[in-house]
Coordinates of C-alpha atoms in Angstrom, one line a residue:
X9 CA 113.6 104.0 50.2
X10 CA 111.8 100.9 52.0
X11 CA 113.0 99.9 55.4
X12 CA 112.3 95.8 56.2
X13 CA 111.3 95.4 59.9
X14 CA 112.0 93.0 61.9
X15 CA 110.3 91.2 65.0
X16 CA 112.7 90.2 67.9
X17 CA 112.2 88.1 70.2
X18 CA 111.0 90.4 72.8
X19 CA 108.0 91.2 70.4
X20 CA 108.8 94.8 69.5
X21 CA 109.7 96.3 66.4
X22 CA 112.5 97.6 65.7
X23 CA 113.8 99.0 62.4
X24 CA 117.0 97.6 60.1
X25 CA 118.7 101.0 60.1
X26 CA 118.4 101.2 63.7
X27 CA 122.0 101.2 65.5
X28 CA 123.5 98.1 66.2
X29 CA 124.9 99.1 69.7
X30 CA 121.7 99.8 70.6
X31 CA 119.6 96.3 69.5
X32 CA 122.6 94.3 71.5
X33 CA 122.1 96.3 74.2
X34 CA 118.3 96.0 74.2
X35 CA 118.9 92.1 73.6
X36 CA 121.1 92.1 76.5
X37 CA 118.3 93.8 78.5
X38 CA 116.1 91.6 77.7
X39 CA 118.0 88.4 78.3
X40 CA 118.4 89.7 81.9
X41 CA 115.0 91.0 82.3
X42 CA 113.0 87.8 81.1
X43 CA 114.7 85.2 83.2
X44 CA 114.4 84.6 86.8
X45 CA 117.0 85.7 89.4
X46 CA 119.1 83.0 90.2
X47 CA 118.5 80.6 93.2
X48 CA 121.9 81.4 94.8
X49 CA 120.0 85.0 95.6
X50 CA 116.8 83.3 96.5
X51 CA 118.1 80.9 98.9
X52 CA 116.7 83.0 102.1
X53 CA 113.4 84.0 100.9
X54 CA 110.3 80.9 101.4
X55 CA 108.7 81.4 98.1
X56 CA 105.9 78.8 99.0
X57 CA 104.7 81.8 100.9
X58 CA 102.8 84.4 99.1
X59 CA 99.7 87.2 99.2
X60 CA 96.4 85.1 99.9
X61 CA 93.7 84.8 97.5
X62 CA 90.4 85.6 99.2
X63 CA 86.8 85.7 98.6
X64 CA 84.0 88.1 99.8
X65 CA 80.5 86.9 100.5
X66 CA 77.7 88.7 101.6
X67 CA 74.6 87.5 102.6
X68 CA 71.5 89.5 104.8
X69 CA 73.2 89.0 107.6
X70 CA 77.2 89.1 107.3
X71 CA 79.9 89.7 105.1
X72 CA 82.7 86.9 105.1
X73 CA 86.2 86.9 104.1
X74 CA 87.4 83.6 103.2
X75 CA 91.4 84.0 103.0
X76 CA 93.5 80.7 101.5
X77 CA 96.4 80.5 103.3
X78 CA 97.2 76.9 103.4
X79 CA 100.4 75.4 105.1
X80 CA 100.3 77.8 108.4
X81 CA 99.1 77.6 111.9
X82 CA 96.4 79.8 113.7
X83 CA 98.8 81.0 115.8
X84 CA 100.5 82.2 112.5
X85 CA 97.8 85.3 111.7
X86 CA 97.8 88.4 113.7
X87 CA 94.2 90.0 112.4
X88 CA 93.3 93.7 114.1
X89 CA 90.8 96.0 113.9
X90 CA 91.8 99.9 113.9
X91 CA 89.3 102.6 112.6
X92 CA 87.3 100.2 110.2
X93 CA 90.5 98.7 108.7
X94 CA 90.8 95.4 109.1
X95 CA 94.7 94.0 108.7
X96 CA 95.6 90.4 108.2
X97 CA 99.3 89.5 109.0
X98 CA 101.5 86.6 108.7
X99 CA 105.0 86.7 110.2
X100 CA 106.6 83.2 109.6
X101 CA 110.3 82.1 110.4
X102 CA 111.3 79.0 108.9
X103 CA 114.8 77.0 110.1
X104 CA 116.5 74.3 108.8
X105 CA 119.3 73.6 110.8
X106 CA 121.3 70.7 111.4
X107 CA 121.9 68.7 114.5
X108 CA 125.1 68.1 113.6
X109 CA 127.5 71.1 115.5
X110 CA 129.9 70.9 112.7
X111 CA 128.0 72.0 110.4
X112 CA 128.9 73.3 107.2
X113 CA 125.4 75.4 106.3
X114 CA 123.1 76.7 108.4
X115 CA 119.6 78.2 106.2
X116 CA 116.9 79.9 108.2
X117 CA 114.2 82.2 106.1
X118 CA 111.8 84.7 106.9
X119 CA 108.3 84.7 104.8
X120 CA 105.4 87.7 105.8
X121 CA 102.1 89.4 104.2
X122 CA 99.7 91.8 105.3
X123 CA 96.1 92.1 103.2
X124 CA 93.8 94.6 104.9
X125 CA 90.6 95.5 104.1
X126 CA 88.3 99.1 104.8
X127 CA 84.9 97.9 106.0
X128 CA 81.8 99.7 105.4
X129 CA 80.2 101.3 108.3
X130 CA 77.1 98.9 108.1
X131 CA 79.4 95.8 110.4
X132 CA 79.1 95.2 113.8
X133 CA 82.9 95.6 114.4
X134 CA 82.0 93.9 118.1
X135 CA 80.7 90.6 116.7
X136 CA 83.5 89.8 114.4
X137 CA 84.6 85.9 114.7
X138 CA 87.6 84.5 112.7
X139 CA 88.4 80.7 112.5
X140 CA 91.3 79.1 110.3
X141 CA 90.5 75.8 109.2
X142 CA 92.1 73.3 106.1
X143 CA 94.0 76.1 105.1
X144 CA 91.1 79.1 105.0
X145 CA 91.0 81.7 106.9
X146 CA 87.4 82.5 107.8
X147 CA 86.4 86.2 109.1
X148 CA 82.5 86.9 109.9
X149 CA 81.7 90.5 109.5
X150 CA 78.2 90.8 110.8
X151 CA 76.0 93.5 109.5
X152 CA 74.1 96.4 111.8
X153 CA 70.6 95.8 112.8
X154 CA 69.4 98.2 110.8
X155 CA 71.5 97.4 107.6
X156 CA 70.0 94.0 107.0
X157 CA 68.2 93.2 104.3
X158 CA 64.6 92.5 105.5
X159 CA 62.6 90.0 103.7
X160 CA 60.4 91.2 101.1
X161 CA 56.9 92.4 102.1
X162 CA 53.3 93.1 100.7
X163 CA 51.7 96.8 101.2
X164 CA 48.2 97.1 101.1
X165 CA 46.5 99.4 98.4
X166 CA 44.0 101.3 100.3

């Protein structure tokens, strides 16, 4: 006996004998699963607010972190130092009220991340230096003395 398959729209397969409870009940599943939850639920959450992209340089003298967080204010980041982990932390409240005392809605939202980073043993954890600027946070790492790279040399053949 051949069975036909068929593709739904979720992109498994699933056979024609299967039970029909059970492909309207995956259906359903995946009607709720594939669309977004609805704004209604949303409403107190910034979205415009998410984890940071960053970059990591190195060069012979420093490792940088280059963090794009656009949209905030220095005063914004919280960045510490505890036993070679380095955190960075927003906290950000955002209000939207109206002046009006009778008002009918009132929204305020609360948006936060936290990346943080284990740092090799080679930094100078004393001459770290951050700077946020156009929307990039910028953290110099600089190496150890003796963990530079020194520049290439000749050796005499004796």
């Amino acid at each position: 006996m051949s069975t036909s398959v068929m593709i739904p729209k979720n992109g498994s397969f699933a056979s024609k004998n299967t039970n029909s409870n059970f492909q309207n009940w995956s259906s359903f599943l995946d009607d709720i699963f594939s669309k977004e939850l609805p704004s209604s639920l949303m409403s107190n959450y910034d979205s415009t607010l998410s984890l940071p992209k960053v970059n990591i340089k190195e060069d012979a003298e420093s490792f940088i972190i280059e963090a794009a967080a656009p949209g905030l204010e220095k005063s914004d980041f919280q960045i510490n130092l505890e036993n070679r982990v380095l955190s960075i932390a927003v906290e950000k409240e955002v209000k939207n009220e109206s002046e009006n005392e009778h008002y009918r809605r009132k929204e305020f939202g609360y948006s936060s991340f936290k990346r943080s980073f284990t740092l090799p043993e080679t930094v100078n954890e004393e001459g770290i230096k951050a700077e946020y600027k156009d929307g990039i946070l910028n953290i110099s790492l600089p190496k150890k003395e003796e963990a530079k790279q020194k520049p290439a040399r000749n050796i005499e053949i004796f």
